[in-house]
Coordinates of C-alpha atoms in Angstrom, one line a residue:
Chain W
M1 CA 0.0 0.0 0.0
Y2 CA 1.2 3.5 -0.8
L3 CA 1.9 5.6 2.3
T4 CA 2.7 9.4 2.2
K5 CA 5.7 10.7 4.0
D6 CA 3.6 11.8 6.9
E7 CA 2.1 8.4 7.2
E8 CA 5.5 6.8 7.1
K9 CA 6.4 9.0 10.0
I10 CA 3.5 7.6 12.1
L11 CA 4.6 4.1 11.2
N12 CA 8.2 4.9 12.3
G13 CA 7.0 6.0 15.7
E14 CA 7.7 9.7 15.2
M15 CA 4.1 10.5 16.3
G16 CA 4.3 8.5 19.4
E17 CA 3.9 4.9 20.5
V18 CA 0.1 4.8 20.6
Q19 CA -0.3 6.2 17.1
E20 CA 2.3 3.8 15.7
R21 CA 0.6 0.8 17.2
L22 CA -2.9 1.8 16.0
F23 CA -1.7 2.9 12.6
R24 CA 0.1 -0.4 12.2
L25 CA -3.3 -2.1 12.7
L26 CA -4.8 0.0 9.9
V27 CA -1.9 -0.6 7.6
R28 CA -2.2 -4.4 8.3
L29 CA -5.9 -4.4 7.5
G30 CA -5.2 -2.3 4.4
D31 CA -2.6 -4.9 3.2
I32 CA -4.9 -7.8 3.9
Y33 CA -7.8 -6.3 2.0
G34 CA -5.8 -4.9 -0.9
A35 CA -6.1 -1.1 -0.1
D36 CA -4.1 1.0 -2.5
K37 CA -3.7 3.9 0.1
M38 CA -5.1 5.5 3.2
I39 CA -8.0 8.0 2.9
P40 CA -9.0 10.8 5.2
I41 CA -12.3 10.3 7.0
G42 CA -15.0 12.7 8.1
S43 CA -16.2 11.1 11.3
V44 CA -15.9 8.0 13.4
Q45 CA -18.3 6.0 15.6
V46 CA -16.6 3.6 18.1
A47 CA -18.2 0.4 19.3
G48 CA -17.1 -1.5 22.3
V49 CA -18.2 0.8 25.1
S50 CA -20.2 -1.3 27.5
Y51 CA -18.3 -3.0 30.4
K52 CA -20.5 -6.0 29.8
S53 CA -19.2 -6.3 26.3
I54 CA -15.5 -5.6 26.6
G55 CA -14.8 -6.6 30.2
D56 CA -11.5 -6.0 32.0
P57 CA -9.3 -6.7 28.9
G58 CA -11.0 -4.0 26.8
T59 CA -11.1 -1.6 29.7
E60 CA -7.4 -1.9 30.3
F61 CA -6.7 -1.6 26.6
L62 CA -8.6 1.7 26.5
E63 CA -7.2 3.1 29.7
D64 CA -3.7 2.3 28.4
I65 CA -4.4 4.4 25.3
S66 CA -5.9 7.4 27.1
S67 CA -3.1 7.5 29.6
K68 CA -0.7 8.4 26.8
E69 CA -2.7 11.6 26.2
T70 CA -3.6 10.6 22.7
K71 CA -6.5 12.6 21.1
V72 CA -8.8 11.8 18.2
K73 CA -8.4 13.9 15.0
V74 CA -12.1 13.8 13.8
L75 CA -15.6 14.0 15.3
T76 CA -16.0 10.8 17.1
Y77 CA -19.1 9.4 18.8
L78 CA -19.6 6.3 21.0
N79 CA -21.9 3.4 21.0
P80 CA -24.3 2.8 23.9
A81 CA -22.8 2.2 27.3
G82 CA -23.9 -0.5 29.7
M83 CA -26.1 1.8 31.7
D84 CA -27.8 5.2 31.8
L85 CA -24.9 7.5 32.6
E86 CA -26.9 9.8 34.7
D87 CA -29.9 7.8 36.2
W88 CA -28.1 4.4 36.6
D89 CA -28.6 4.4 40.4
K90 CA -32.3 5.2 40.2
L91 CA -32.8 2.6 37.5
G92 CA -31.2 -0.1 39.5
F93 CA -28.0 -0.7 37.7
P94 CA -25.5 -2.5 40.0
K95 CA -22.8 -0.3 41.7
D96 CA -19.7 -2.3 40.8
F97 CA -20.8 -2.5 37.2
A98 CA -21.3 1.3 37.2
K99 CA -17.8 1.8 38.6
N100 CA -16.2 -0.1 35.8
Q101 CA -18.5 1.5 33.2
L102 CA -17.4 5.0 34.2
R103 CA -13.7 4.0 33.9
I104 CA -14.4 3.2 30.3
I105 CA -16.3 6.4 29.7
N106 CA -13.6 8.5 31.3
A107 CA -10.9 6.8 29.1
F108 CA -12.9 7.8 26.0
K109 CA -13.5 11.3 27.2
R110 CA -9.8 11.8 27.8
M111 CA -9.2 11.0 24.1
G112 CA -11.6 13.8 23.1
I113 CA -14.5 11.4 22.1
V114 CA -17.9 12.9 22.4
I115 CA -19.7 11.2 25.3
T116 CA -22.9 10.7 23.3
T117 CA -23.4 7.1 23.7
T118 CA -25.8 6.0 21.1
C119 CA -26.2 3.4 18.2
T120 CA -28.0 6.1 16.2
P121 CA -25.3 8.9 15.9
Y122 CA -27.1 10.1 12.8
L123 CA -30.1 11.1 15.0
A124 CA -27.9 12.8 17.6
G125 CA -25.5 15.2 15.7
N126 CA -23.1 13.0 13.8
L127 CA -24.5 13.0 10.3
P128 CA -22.3 12.2 7.3
R129 CA -23.1 13.3 3.8
F130 CA -23.7 11.3 0.7
R131 CA -20.4 9.6 -0.5
E132 CA -18.4 10.9 2.6
H133 CA -15.8 8.4 3.8
I134 CA -16.2 7.6 7.5
A135 CA -15.2 4.8 9.8
W136 CA -18.1 3.6 11.9
S137 CA -18.4 0.4 13.8
E138 CA -21.9 0.0 15.4
S139 CA -23.2 -2.5 12.9
S140 CA -26.7 -1.0 12.6
A141 CA -25.2 2.5 12.2
V142 CA -22.8 1.2 9.5
S143 CA -25.8 -0.2 7.7
F144 CA -27.9 3.0 8.0
S145 CA -25.0 5.4 6.9
N146 CA -24.1 3.2 3.9
S147 CA -27.6 2.3 2.8
V148 CA -29.9 5.2 3.7
I149 CA -27.4 8.1 3.6
G150 CA -25.0 6.8 1.0
A151 CA -22.0 7.5 3.1
R152 CA -19.1 5.0 2.8
T153 CA -17.8 2.8 5.6
N154 CA -16.6 -0.7 6.2
R155 CA -17.8 -2.6 9.3
E156 CA -15.1 -1.4 11.6
G157 CA -14.2 -3.4 14.7
G158 CA -14.2 -1.3 17.8
P159 CA -10.3 -1.1 17.9
S160 CA -10.0 -0.4 14.2
A161 CA -12.6 2.5 14.5
L162 CA -10.7 3.8 17.4
A163 CA -7.4 3.6 15.4
A164 CA -9.1 5.5 12.5
A165 CA -10.2 8.2 15.0
I166 CA -6.8 8.7 16.4
C167 CA -5.0 8.7 13.0
G168 CA -7.9 10.5 11.0
L169 CA -7.4 7.9 8.3
T170 CA -8.8 4.5 7.1
P171 CA -7.5 2.1 4.5
N172 CA -9.2 2.5 1.1
Y173 CA -10.8 -0.9 0.4
G174 CA -14.2 -2.6 0.4
L175 CA -17.3 -0.4 0.8
H176 CA -15.1 2.8 0.2
L177 CA -15.0 1.7 -3.4
W178 CA -18.0 2.1 -5.8
E179 CA -17.4 -1.3 -7.5
K180 CA -17.7 -3.0 -4.1
R181 CA -21.0 -1.4 -3.4
Q182 CA -22.9 -3.3 -6.1
P183 CA -25.7 -5.6 -5.1
N184 CA -25.2 -9.4 -5.4
V185 CA -28.6 -10.8 -4.4
R186 CA -32.2 -9.7 -5.2
I187 CA -34.8 -9.8 -2.5
K188 CA -38.3 -9.7 -3.9
V189 CA -40.8 -8.8 -1.1
N190 CA -44.3 -10.0 -1.9
T191 CA -46.0 -8.9 1.2
N192 CA -47.1 -5.7 2.8
L193 CA -44.9 -4.4 5.6
V194 CA -46.8 -2.4 8.2
Y195 CA -45.1 -2.3 11.6
N196 CA -41.5 -1.6 12.4
S197 CA -41.3 -5.2 13.7
D198 CA -42.3 -6.5 10.2
F199 CA -39.1 -4.7 9.0
G200 CA -37.1 -6.3 11.8
A201 CA -38.5 -9.8 11.0
L202 CA -37.7 -9.3 7.3
G203 CA -34.2 -8.1 8.2
Y204 CA -33.6 -11.1 10.5
L205 CA -34.6 -13.5 7.7
V206 CA -32.5 -11.8 5.0
G207 CA -29.4 -11.5 7.2
K208 CA -29.6 -15.2 8.1
T209 CA -30.0 -16.1 4.4
V210 CA -27.5 -13.8 2.6
K211 CA -24.9 -13.6 5.4
N212 CA -22.5 -10.9 4.2
K213 CA -23.9 -10.1 0.8
I214 CA -25.3 -6.8 -0.5
P215 CA -29.1 -7.3 -1.0
F216 CA -31.2 -5.3 -3.5
F217 CA -34.7 -5.2 -2.4
T218 CA -37.7 -4.8 -4.6
G219 CA -41.4 -4.6 -3.7
I220 CA -41.0 -2.4 -0.6
K221 CA -43.3 0.4 -1.5
N222 CA -42.6 2.8 1.4
A223 CA -40.6 2.9 4.6
D224 CA -39.7 5.7 7.0
T225 CA -36.2 6.0 8.5
D226 CA -37.3 4.2 11.7
Q227 CA -38.3 1.2 9.6
L228 CA -35.1 1.3 7.6
K229 CA -33.0 1.4 10.8
S230 CA -35.0 -1.6 12.0
L231 CA -34.4 -3.5 8.8
G232 CA -30.7 -2.8 8.6
A233 CA -30.1 -3.5 12.3
A234 CA -31.6 -6.9 12.1
M235 CA -29.6 -7.9 8.9
A236 CA -26.4 -6.8 10.5
A237 CA -27.1 -8.8 13.6
S238 CA -28.3 -12.2 12.1
G239 CA -25.8 -11.8 9.2
A240 CA -23.1 -9.3 8.4
V241 CA -24.9 -7.1 5.9
A242 CA -23.2 -3.7 5.9
L243 CA -25.0 -2.2 2.9
Y244 CA -28.4 -2.7 1.2
H245 CA -30.3 -1.0 -1.6
I246 CA -34.1 -0.7 -1.9
E247 CA -35.5 0.1 -5.4
G248 CA -37.0 3.6 -5.4
L249 CA -36.1 4.4 -1.8
T250 CA -32.3 4.4 -1.0
P251 CA -30.0 6.9 -2.8
E252 CA -27.6 4.5 -4.6
A253 CA -30.3 1.9 -5.7
D254 CA -30.9 3.5 -9.1
L255 CA -27.2 3.9 -9.8
T256 CA -26.2 0.2 -9.1
N257 CA -26.1 -2.7 -11.6
D258 CA -28.8 -5.1 -10.4
K259 CA -29.1 -7.1 -13.7
G260 CA -29.0 -10.9 -13.5
L261 CA -29.0 -11.4 -9.7
E262 CA -30.1 -14.5 -8.0
T263 CA -33.6 -13.8 -6.6
I264 CA -35.1 -14.8 -3.2
E265 CA -38.8 -14.3 -2.8
I266 CA -40.3 -13.5 0.6
G267 CA -44.0 -13.6 1.2
K268 CA -46.5 -13.7 4.1
K269 CA -45.7 -17.3 4.9
E270 CA -42.0 -16.7 5.4
M271 CA -42.7 -13.6 7.5
N272 CA -45.1 -15.6 9.8
N273 CA -42.4 -18.4 10.2
I274 CA -40.0 -15.8 11.4
Y275 CA -42.4 -14.4 13.9
D276 CA -42.9 -17.9 15.2
K277 CA -39.1 -18.6 15.3
L278 CA -38.3 -15.4 17.2
N279 CA -40.8 -16.1 19.9
S280 CA -39.6 -18.2 22.7
G281 CA -41.6 -16.7 25.6
E282 CA -45.3 -16.3 26.4
E283 CA -45.8 -13.3 28.9
P284 CA -43.1 -10.6 29.0
D285 CA -41.8 -9.5 32.4
V286 CA -40.7 -6.2 30.7
V287 CA -41.1 -4.7 27.2
I288 CA -38.2 -2.9 25.8
F289 CA -38.4 -0.6 22.8
G290 CA -35.5 1.3 21.1
C291 CA -33.2 -1.2 19.4
P292 CA -31.6 0.6 17.7
H293 CA -32.2 3.7 19.8
A294 CA -35.7 5.1 19.5
S295 CA -36.3 8.2 17.4
L296 CA -38.5 11.0 18.8
R297 CA -41.2 9.7 16.4
E298 CA -41.1 6.3 18.0
I299 CA -41.1 7.8 21.6
S300 CA -44.1 9.9 20.7
S301 CA -46.0 7.1 19.3
I302 CA -45.5 4.9 22.4
C303 CA -46.5 7.9 24.5
R304 CA -49.8 8.2 22.8
K305 CA -50.5 4.5 23.3
V306 CA -49.8 4.5 27.1
E307 CA -51.3 7.9 27.9
G308 CA -53.6 7.7 30.9
K309 CA -53.1 3.9 31.3
K310 CA -51.5 1.9 34.2
L311 CA -48.9 -0.6 33.1
K312 CA -48.8 -3.9 35.0
K313 CA -45.4 -4.7 33.4
P314 CA -42.8 -2.0 32.9
I315 CA -42.0 -0.5 29.4
W316 CA -38.5 0.7 28.8
I317 CA -37.6 2.9 25.9
C318 CA -33.9 3.1 25.1
T319 CA -32.7 6.2 23.3
S320 CA -29.9 8.7 23.1
R321 CA -29.6 11.5 25.6
L322 CA -30.6 14.1 22.9
M323 CA -33.9 12.4 22.1
K324 CA -34.6 12.0 25.8
E325 CA -34.2 15.7 26.3
A326 CA -36.6 16.5 23.5
S327 CA -39.0 13.9 25.0
D328 CA -38.7 15.6 28.4
R329 CA -39.5 19.0 26.9
M330 CA -42.5 17.6 25.0
G331 CA -43.9 16.1 28.2
Y332 CA -43.7 12.6 26.7
T333 CA -41.3 11.4 29.4
N334 CA -43.7 12.5 32.1
I335 CA -46.7 10.8 30.5
I336 CA -44.7 7.5 30.0
E337 CA -43.4 7.6 33.6
K338 CA -46.9 8.3 35.0
A339 CA -48.1 5.1 33.2
G340 CA -45.2 3.1 34.8
G341 CA -42.7 3.2 32.0
H342 CA -39.1 4.5 31.8
I343 CA -37.1 6.4 29.1
V344 CA -33.5 5.1 29.5
A345 CA -30.8 7.1 27.8
D346 CA -27.2 6.1 26.8
T347 CA -27.7 2.4 27.0
C348 CA -29.6 -0.5 25.5
M349 CA -31.1 -3.8 26.6
V350 CA -28.4 -5.8 24.8
V351 CA -25.4 -4.3 26.5
S352 CA -27.0 -3.7 29.9
P353 CA -27.0 -6.4 32.6
I354 CA -30.8 -7.0 32.4
E355 CA -30.5 -10.7 33.3
N356 CA -29.2 -9.6 36.7
M357 CA -32.1 -7.2 37.2
G358 CA -34.9 -9.8 37.7
F359 CA -36.1 -10.1 34.1
N360 CA -36.6 -13.5 32.3
V361 CA -38.9 -12.8 29.5
T362 CA -38.5 -9.7 27.4
G363 CA -40.9 -8.3 24.9
V364 CA -39.4 -6.5 21.8
N365 CA -40.3 -5.3 18.4
S366 CA -36.7 -5.4 17.1
G367 CA -35.3 -8.2 15.0
K368 CA -31.8 -7.3 16.3
A369 CA -32.8 -7.5 19.9
A370 CA -34.6 -10.7 19.4
N371 CA -31.4 -12.1 17.9
Y372 CA -29.2 -11.1 20.8
L373 CA -31.3 -11.4 23.9
P374 CA -31.5 -15.2 24.2
G375 CA -27.7 -15.8 24.1
F376 CA -26.3 -12.6 25.6
C377 CA -28.9 -11.8 28.2
K378 CA -30.4 -15.3 28.9
Q379 CA -33.9 -13.9 28.1
K380 CA -36.8 -15.7 26.5
V381 CA -38.3 -13.3 23.9
V382 CA -41.8 -12.2 22.9
F383 CA -41.4 -10.7 19.4
A384 CA -44.4 -8.7 18.3
N385 CA -45.6 -5.4 16.9
I386 CA -45.8 -2.3 19.2
D387 CA -49.6 -2.6 19.6
K388 CA -49.5 -6.2 20.8
L389 CA -46.5 -5.4 23.1
V390 CA -48.3 -2.5 24.7
E391 CA -51.4 -4.6 25.2
A392 CA -49.3 -7.2 26.9
T393 CA -48.2 -4.7 29.6
L394 CA -51.7 -3.5 30.5
Chain G
M1 CA -3.8 -26.0 1.5
N2 CA -2.6 -22.5 0.8
G3 CA -4.4 -19.4 2.0
R4 CA -3.9 -15.7 2.9
M5 CA -2.2 -14.7 6.1
I6 CA -4.4 -12.5 8.3
S7 CA -2.4 -12.6 11.5
P8 CA 1.1 -14.2 11.7
G9 CA 2.2 -17.1 13.8
K10 CA 2.3 -20.9 13.8
C11 CA 0.4 -23.5 15.8
R12 CA -0.7 -27.1 16.0
G13 CA -3.9 -28.4 17.5
N14 CA -7.3 -30.1 17.1
A15 CA -9.9 -28.6 14.8
I16 CA -13.4 -27.5 16.0
V17 CA -15.4 -26.9 12.9
S18 CA -18.6 -24.7 12.5
K19 CA -20.3 -24.8 9.1
E20 CA -22.2 -21.7 10.3
P21 CA -20.7 -18.2 10.7
I22 CA -19.7 -17.1 14.3
G23 CA -20.5 -13.8 15.9
F24 CA -18.1 -13.6 18.8
Y25 CA -20.1 -10.8 20.5
G26 CA -23.0 -12.5 22.2
G27 CA -21.9 -15.7 20.7
V28 CA -18.9 -16.6 22.7
D29 CA -18.4 -16.3 26.5
I30 CA -15.4 -14.0 27.0
K31 CA -14.6 -15.6 30.3
T32 CA -14.8 -19.3 29.4
G33 CA -14.4 -19.5 25.6
V34 CA -17.7 -21.5 25.4
I35 CA -20.1 -20.9 22.5
I36 CA -23.3 -19.4 24.0
E37 CA -25.4 -18.5 20.9
K38 CA -28.7 -20.4 21.1
N39 CA -29.2 -23.0 18.4
H40 CA -25.6 -22.6 17.0
P41 CA -24.2 -25.9 15.9
L42 CA -21.3 -25.4 18.4
E43 CA -23.5 -24.2 21.4
G44 CA -22.0 -25.4 24.6
K45 CA -18.7 -26.3 23.1
S46 CA -15.4 -24.7 24.2
I47 CA -13.1 -23.2 21.6
K48 CA -10.2 -22.9 24.0
D49 CA -6.9 -24.2 22.8
K50 CA -8.6 -25.5 19.6
I51 CA -8.0 -24.6 16.0
L52 CA -11.3 -22.8 15.3
V53 CA -12.6 -23.3 11.8
F54 CA -15.6 -21.4 10.4
P55 CA -16.7 -19.8 7.1
C56 CA -16.9 -16.1 8.2
G57 CA -17.7 -13.8 11.0
K58 CA -21.1 -12.3 11.6
G59 CA -22.9 -9.9 13.9
S60 CA -21.7 -7.2 16.1
T61 CA -18.5 -5.2 15.5
V62 CA -17.7 -5.6 19.2
G63 CA -16.5 -9.0 18.3
S64 CA -12.9 -7.7 17.9
Y65 CA -12.8 -6.9 21.7
V66 CA -14.2 -10.4 22.5
I67 CA -11.5 -12.1 20.6
Y68 CA -8.9 -9.9 22.3
G69 CA -10.5 -10.6 25.7
L70 CA -10.6 -14.3 25.1
K71 CA -6.8 -14.2 24.6
K72 CA -6.2 -12.1 27.7
N73 CA -8.4 -14.5 29.7
N74 CA -6.4 -17.5 28.4
V75 CA -9.5 -19.1 26.8
S76 CA -8.8 -18.2 23.1
P77 CA -8.4 -20.6 20.2
L78 CA -4.8 -21.4 19.3
G79 CA -5.5 -20.3 15.7
I80 CA -8.4 -19.5 13.4
I81 CA -9.1 -20.7 9.8
N82 CA -11.8 -19.0 7.7
E83 CA -13.1 -19.1 4.1
E84 CA -13.2 -15.3 4.3
T85 CA -12.0 -13.3 7.3
E86 CA -13.9 -10.0 7.5
T87 CA -12.6 -6.9 9.3
I88 CA -14.1 -7.7 12.8
V89 CA -12.3 -11.0 13.2
A90 CA -9.2 -9.7 11.5
T91 CA -8.9 -6.8 13.9
G92 CA -9.4 -9.1 16.8
V93 CA -6.8 -11.6 15.9
I94 CA -4.2 -9.1 14.9
L95 CA -4.7 -7.3 18.2
A96 CA -4.7 -10.5 20.2
G97 CA -1.8 -12.0 18.3
I98 CA -3.8 -15.2 17.3
P99 CA -2.5 -16.8 14.1
C100 CA -5.3 -16.6 11.5
I101 CA -5.4 -17.6 7.8
D102 CA -8.3 -17.4 5.2
K103 CA -9.1 -18.3 1.6
I104 CA -9.2 -22.0 2.7
D105 CA -11.7 -24.6 1.6
I106 CA -12.9 -25.4 5.1
S107 CA -15.2 -28.3 3.9
K108 CA -12.1 -30.4 3.8
I109 CA -11.5 -30.1 7.5
E110 CA -13.4 -32.3 10.0
N111 CA -14.0 -31.9 13.7
G112 CA -11.0 -33.3 15.7
D113 CA -8.6 -33.3 12.7
K114 CA -5.0 -32.5 13.8
I115 CA -4.1 -29.3 12.1
L116 CA -0.8 -27.5 11.4
L117 CA -1.6 -23.8 10.9
D118 CA 1.4 -21.9 9.5
S119 CA 0.1 -18.5 8.9
D120 CA 3.6 -17.0 8.2
N121 CA 3.8 -19.2 5.1
G122 CA 0.0 -19.1 4.4
I123 CA -0.2 -23.0 4.9
V124 CA -2.8 -25.3 6.4
E125 CA -2.0 -29.0 6.8
I126 CA -4.3 -31.7 7.9
E127 CA -2.4 -34.4 9.8
R128 CA -4.9 -37.3 9.9
K129 CA -4.0 -40.6 11.4

């Protein structure tokens, strides 16, 4: 790979040991995947933030880097933490967990990373433009930025995204190149998708089926950004889909070459099977929305459904701090809390220790959450649309 | 068999083979090295001190830290063989220093095969009795 004089200097250790170590990782990845050069990036999103996910080894790795006073070069956001960074005590997050979580947060802060911990950075002030090169790692945010916005990023691992942030560079390969963004399988959807959970179920099935391919969807007539985030998140969790195109909806779809692709058809029957497959529980102990983090539109729609009601089972809505603030101002938070629900910021169900908080069966409308909860949180899952889930809490 | 070096090193051990992709985050217990993904063909099996063979990675990008953590906790596989190593696994093995090679036809490898993985030279050898 071609390196500029300045980049050679980083590699020779002239910019310090930390930059050298992290840049070496980027050069290595570039060499493996056939990058011709490094390219500057507009922004970064770093995954691997929850103490539950990265444990002591990851925490020590991050503290080591931050102790050398290394700073990031571009706008860098974080993935969700393992707890609400402000209300953790009130919400019942364990104290020893909180102590370790805050160590991680402080290490990131010291590097100059914005402590906005969300899997939807594009809803919270980190919005790339069409064709901008970025290095993001949260798999659902990678999918959203590539597919819905048309920015360009590979699926970065937590450490490679951090390396990109500190060097301001990423190797030019994979989804940074137009020829690698062409679809290689067609998904013909023959059924109406109504609820966000329908998009989650579709995404779960397609991710399982196509693994790391680039699907080209036809037959999806309309979808808002909440539904697209649900679709992409599920495909990235059950498979490794980092980019998808939807005919008529996403910005690169009309520009790609979709001739002669193998076609997979998905109808009502396949969708029903997925709903059945994702359901392993009967009555939820808790219903959690916001995987990926809820938008203000999603919060307001839950708010309308629970207004004036008394919940027998709690509802949690996970979101970013910014959306929570807007929700507070609009009075949604108050209405939801009065009914017996909570808006939880900075974290999500998958990365928080819910299995230690007395829950065994969790209701979700997210294909991504349904994919992770059984293994990682030892939860049985009720997978259903928002109306059925709210009904189950009353 | 010849492949592409992802992360250098040389090791010898018994193969544990998954025909399905592996998502390390949420799929493998970082403290024990046991596969915990529900309904995964290797659910309940330990990958510690094995040569782990699978087609490709999947799922969360936090997987890199899990691979790094497995190594730090002394429960990592000795080496990894893939059909196609994607960035998440590559980042993890480079950081952890686990030998890894890809572009290998993994259908030729069976559970329990004795494997020599020589990533430095891009070679995988099956030493059957």
